[in-house]
Short mmCIF file of C-alpha atoms in Angstrom, two decimals:
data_model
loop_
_atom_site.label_atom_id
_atom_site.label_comp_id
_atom_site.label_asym_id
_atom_site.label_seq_id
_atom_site.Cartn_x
_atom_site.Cartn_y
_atom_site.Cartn_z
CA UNK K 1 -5.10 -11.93 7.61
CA UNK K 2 -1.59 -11.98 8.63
CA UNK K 3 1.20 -10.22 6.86
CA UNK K 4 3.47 -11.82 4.65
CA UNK K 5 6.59 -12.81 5.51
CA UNK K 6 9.66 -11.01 4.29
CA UNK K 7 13.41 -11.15 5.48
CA UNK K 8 14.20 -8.15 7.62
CA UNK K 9 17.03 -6.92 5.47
CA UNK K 10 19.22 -8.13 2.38
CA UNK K 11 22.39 -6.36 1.48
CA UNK K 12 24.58 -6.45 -1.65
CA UNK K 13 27.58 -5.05 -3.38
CA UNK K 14 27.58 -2.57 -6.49
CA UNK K 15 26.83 -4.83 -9.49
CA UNK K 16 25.74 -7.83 -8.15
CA UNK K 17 22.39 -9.75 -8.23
CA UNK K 18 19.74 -9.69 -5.14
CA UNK K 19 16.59 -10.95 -4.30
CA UNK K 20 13.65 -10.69 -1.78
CA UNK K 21 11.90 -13.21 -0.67
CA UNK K 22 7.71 -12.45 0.41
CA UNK K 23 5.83 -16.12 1.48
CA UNK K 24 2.25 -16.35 1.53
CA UNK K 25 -0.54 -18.88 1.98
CA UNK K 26 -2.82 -20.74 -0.19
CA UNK K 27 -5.29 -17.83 0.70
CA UNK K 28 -2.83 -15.31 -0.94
CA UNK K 29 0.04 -15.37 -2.84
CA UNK K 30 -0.70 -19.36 -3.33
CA UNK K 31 -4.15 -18.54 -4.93
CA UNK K 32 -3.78 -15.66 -7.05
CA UNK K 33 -1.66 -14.13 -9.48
CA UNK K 34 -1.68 -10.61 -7.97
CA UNK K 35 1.53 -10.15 -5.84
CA UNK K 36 2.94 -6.10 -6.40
CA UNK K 37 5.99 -4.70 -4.95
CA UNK K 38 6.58 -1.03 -3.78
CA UNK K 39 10.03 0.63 -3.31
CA UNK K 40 10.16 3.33 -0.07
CA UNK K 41 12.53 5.36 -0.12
CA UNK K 42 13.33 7.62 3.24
CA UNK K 43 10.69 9.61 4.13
CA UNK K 44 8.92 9.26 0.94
CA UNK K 45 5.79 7.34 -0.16
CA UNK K 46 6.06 4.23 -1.59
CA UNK K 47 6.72 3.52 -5.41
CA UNK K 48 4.75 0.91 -7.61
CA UNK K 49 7.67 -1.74 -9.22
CA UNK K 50 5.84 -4.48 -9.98
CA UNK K 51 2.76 -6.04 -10.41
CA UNK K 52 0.63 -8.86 -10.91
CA UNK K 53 4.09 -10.84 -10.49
CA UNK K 54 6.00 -9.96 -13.45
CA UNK K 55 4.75 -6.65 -14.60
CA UNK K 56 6.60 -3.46 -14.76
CA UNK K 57 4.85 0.06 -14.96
CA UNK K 58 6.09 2.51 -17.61
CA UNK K 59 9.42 3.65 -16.14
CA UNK K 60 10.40 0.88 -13.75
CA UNK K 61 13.88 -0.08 -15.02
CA UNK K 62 14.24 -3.79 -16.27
CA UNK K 63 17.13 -4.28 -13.62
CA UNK K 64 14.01 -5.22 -11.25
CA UNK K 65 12.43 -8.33 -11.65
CA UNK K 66 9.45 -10.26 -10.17
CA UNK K 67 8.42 -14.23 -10.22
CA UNK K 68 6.54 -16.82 -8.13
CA UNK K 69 6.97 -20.46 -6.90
CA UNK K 70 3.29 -22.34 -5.04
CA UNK K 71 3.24 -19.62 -1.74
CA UNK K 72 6.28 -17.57 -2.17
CA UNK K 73 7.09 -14.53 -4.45
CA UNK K 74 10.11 -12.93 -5.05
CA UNK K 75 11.58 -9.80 -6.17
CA UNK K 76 15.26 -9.64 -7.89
CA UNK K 77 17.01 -6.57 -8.63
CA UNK K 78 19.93 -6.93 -10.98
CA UNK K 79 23.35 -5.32 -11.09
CA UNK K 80 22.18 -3.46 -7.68
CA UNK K 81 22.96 0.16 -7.47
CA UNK K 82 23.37 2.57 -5.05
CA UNK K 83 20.33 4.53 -5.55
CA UNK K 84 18.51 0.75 -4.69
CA UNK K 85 19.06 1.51 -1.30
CA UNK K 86 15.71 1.35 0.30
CA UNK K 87 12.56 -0.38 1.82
CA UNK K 88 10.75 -3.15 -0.21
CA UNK K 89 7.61 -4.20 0.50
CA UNK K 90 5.23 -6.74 -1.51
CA UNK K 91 1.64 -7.07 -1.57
CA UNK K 92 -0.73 -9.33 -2.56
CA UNK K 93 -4.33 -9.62 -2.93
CA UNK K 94 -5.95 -12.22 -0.87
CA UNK K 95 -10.30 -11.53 -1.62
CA UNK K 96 -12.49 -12.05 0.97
CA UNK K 97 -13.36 -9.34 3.53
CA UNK K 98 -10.02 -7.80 3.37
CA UNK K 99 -8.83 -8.58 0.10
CA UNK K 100 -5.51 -7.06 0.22
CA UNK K 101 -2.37 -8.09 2.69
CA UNK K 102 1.34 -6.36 2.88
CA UNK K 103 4.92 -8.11 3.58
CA UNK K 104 7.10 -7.08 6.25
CA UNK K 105 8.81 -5.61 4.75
CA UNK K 106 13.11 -5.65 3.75
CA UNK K 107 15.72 -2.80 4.20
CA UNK K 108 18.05 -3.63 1.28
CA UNK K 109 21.53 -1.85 1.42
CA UNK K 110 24.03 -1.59 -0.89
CA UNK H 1 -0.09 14.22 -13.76
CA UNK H 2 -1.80 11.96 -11.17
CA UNK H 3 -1.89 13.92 -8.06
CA UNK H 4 -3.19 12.53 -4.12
CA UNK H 5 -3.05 15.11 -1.52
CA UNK H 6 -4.49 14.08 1.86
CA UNK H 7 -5.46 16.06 4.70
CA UNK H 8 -6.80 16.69 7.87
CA UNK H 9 -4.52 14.68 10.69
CA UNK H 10 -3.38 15.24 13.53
CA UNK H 11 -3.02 15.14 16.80
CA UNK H 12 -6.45 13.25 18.85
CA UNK H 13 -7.32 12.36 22.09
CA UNK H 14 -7.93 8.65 22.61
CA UNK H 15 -11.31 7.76 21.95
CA UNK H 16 -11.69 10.67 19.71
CA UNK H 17 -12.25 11.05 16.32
CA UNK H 18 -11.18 12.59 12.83
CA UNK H 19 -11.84 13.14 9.34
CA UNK H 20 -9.03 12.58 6.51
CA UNK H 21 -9.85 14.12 3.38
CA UNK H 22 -7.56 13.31 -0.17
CA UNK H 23 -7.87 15.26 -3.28
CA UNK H 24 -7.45 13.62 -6.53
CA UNK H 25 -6.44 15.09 -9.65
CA UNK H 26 -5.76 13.31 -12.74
CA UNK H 27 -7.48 10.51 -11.36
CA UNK H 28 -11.12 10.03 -11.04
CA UNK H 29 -11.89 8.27 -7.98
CA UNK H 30 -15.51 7.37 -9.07
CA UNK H 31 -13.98 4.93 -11.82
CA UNK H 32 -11.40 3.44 -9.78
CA UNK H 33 -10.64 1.62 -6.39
CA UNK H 34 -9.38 3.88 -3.49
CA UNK H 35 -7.73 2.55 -0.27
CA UNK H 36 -6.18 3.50 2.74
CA UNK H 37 -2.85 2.44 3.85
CA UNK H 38 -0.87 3.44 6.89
CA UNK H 39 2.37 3.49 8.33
CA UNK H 40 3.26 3.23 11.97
CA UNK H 41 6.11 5.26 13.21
CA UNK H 42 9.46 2.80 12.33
CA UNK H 43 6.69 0.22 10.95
CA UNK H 44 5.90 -1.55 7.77
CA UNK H 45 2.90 -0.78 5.63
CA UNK H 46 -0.62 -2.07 6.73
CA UNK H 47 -3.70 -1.95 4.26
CA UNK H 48 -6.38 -0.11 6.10
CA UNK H 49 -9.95 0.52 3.60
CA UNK H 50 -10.67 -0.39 0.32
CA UNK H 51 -13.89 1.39 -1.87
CA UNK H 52 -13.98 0.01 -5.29
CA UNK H 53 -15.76 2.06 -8.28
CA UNK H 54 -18.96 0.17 -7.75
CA UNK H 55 -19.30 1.26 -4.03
CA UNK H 56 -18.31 -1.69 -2.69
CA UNK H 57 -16.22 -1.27 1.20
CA UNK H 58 -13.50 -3.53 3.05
CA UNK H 59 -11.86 -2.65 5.83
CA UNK H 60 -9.19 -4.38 7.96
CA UNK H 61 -9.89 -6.19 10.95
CA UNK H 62 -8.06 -4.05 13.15
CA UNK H 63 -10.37 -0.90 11.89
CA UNK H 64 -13.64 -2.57 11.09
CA UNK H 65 -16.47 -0.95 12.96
CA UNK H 66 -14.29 2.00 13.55
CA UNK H 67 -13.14 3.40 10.75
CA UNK H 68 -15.79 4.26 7.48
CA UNK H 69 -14.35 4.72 4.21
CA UNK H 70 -15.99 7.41 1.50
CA UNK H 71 -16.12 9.35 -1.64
CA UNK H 72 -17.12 12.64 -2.89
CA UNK H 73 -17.41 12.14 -6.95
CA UNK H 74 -18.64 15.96 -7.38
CA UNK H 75 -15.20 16.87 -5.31
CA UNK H 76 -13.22 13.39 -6.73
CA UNK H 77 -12.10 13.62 -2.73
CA UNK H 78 -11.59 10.66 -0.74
CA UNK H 79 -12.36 10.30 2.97
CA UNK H 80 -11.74 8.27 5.76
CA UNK H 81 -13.85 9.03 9.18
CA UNK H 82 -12.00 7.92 11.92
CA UNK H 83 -13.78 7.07 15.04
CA UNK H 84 -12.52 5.50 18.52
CA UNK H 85 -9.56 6.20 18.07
CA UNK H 86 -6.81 4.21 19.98
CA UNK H 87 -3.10 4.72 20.45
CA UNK H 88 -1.77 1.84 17.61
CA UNK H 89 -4.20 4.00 15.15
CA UNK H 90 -0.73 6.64 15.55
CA UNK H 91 0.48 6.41 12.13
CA UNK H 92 1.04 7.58 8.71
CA UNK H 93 -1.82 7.60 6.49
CA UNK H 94 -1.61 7.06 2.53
CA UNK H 95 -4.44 7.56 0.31
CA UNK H 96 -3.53 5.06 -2.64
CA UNK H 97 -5.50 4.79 -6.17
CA UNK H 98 -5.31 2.16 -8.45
CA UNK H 99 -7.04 1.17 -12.03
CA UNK H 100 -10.78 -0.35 -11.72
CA UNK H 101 -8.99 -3.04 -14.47
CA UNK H 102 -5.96 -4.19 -12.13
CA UNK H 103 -5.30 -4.89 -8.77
CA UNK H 104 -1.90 -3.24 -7.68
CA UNK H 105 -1.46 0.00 -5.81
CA UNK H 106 -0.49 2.68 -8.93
CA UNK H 107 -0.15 6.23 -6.97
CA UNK H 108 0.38 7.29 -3.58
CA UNK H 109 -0.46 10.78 -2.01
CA UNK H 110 2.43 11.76 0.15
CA UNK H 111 0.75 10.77 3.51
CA UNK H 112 -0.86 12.73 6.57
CA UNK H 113 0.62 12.09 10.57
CA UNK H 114 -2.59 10.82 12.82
CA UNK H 115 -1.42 11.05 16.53
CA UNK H 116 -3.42 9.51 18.87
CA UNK H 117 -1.92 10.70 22.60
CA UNK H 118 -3.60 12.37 25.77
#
């Protein structure tokens, strides 16, 4: 299972509208509706954003955003702010014998 | 409070082998899936082990045969035994819980340093 493909970074200014892209297969992201994103901050653990697409756990602001087009997912974050400034990564399930594959990965700076 | 606090890395030989532990609280590990993720030095994240609440084990290609995921319900501990251990097993290891009903990733324990260097 090979990761998914991310861009390596994606900057923005204050206030403005970004997105991340995370492409797949039709063994992954293509097949199932079970793509989650996770925010790393430095030297921290990584932080649950989204889920099964377009889900947001109990304290995610709405300024983050996920959707999904055939093999490709994406993650938007709104009116970026400074404390955005991190490591995104997405994840999907995939079944099989190892039924769950990560992006690359994308530094976003602000 | 959902709480994940591994233990036990390290610094091993190559070909060696070790035991990471992670203690749950406010999480029951018997009832939900448990994985393994890790994080090489400057690297992205890479799923490692998966036990779901039935018993059920998955492991990565790069571990399988290697590598043997566990649970202790009477402890609600999570293990992974580590064995042959090579130098690109030198990484950052999260113990990760999520909900028997879903299948995303909900908490993280903060992550133990496995070294594998002569």
């Amino acid at each position: 299972q090979s990761a998914l493909t991310q861009p390596a970074s994606v900057s923005g200014s204050p206030g403005q509208s970004i997105t991340i892209s995370c492409t797949g297969t039709n063994s992954d992201i293509g097949t199932y509706n079970l793509v989650s994103w996770y925010q790393q901050q430095p030297g921290k653990a990584p932080k649950l954003m989204i889920y099964e697409v377009t889900k947001r756990p109990s304290g995610v602001s709405n300024r983050f955003s996920g959707s999904k087009s055939g093999n490709t997912a994406s993650l938007t974050i709104s009116g970026v702010q400074a404390e955005d400034e991190a490591d995104y990564y997405c994840c999907s399930y995939a079944g099989g014998s190892s039924p769950y594959v990560f992006g690359t990965g994308t530094k976003v700076t602000v | 409070e959902v709480q994940l606090v591994e233990s036990g890395g390290g610094l091993i030989q190559p070909g060696g082998s070790v035991r990471l532990s992670c203690a749950a609280s406010g999480f029951t590990v018997s009832s939900n899936y448990m994985s393994w993720v890790r994080q090489a030095p400057g690297k992205g994240l890479e799923w490692v082990s998966l036990i779901y609440s039935g018993g059920s084990t998955y492991y990565a290609d790069s571990v399988k045969g290697r590598f043997t995921i566990s649970r202790d319900n009477s402890k609600n501990t999570l293990y992974l035994q580590m064995n042959r251990l090579r130098a690109e097993d030198t990484a950052v290891y999260y113990c990760v819980g999520g909900y028997s009903y879903g299948y995303q990733h909900n908490y993280w324990g903060q992550g133990t340093l496995v070294t594998v260097s002569s």
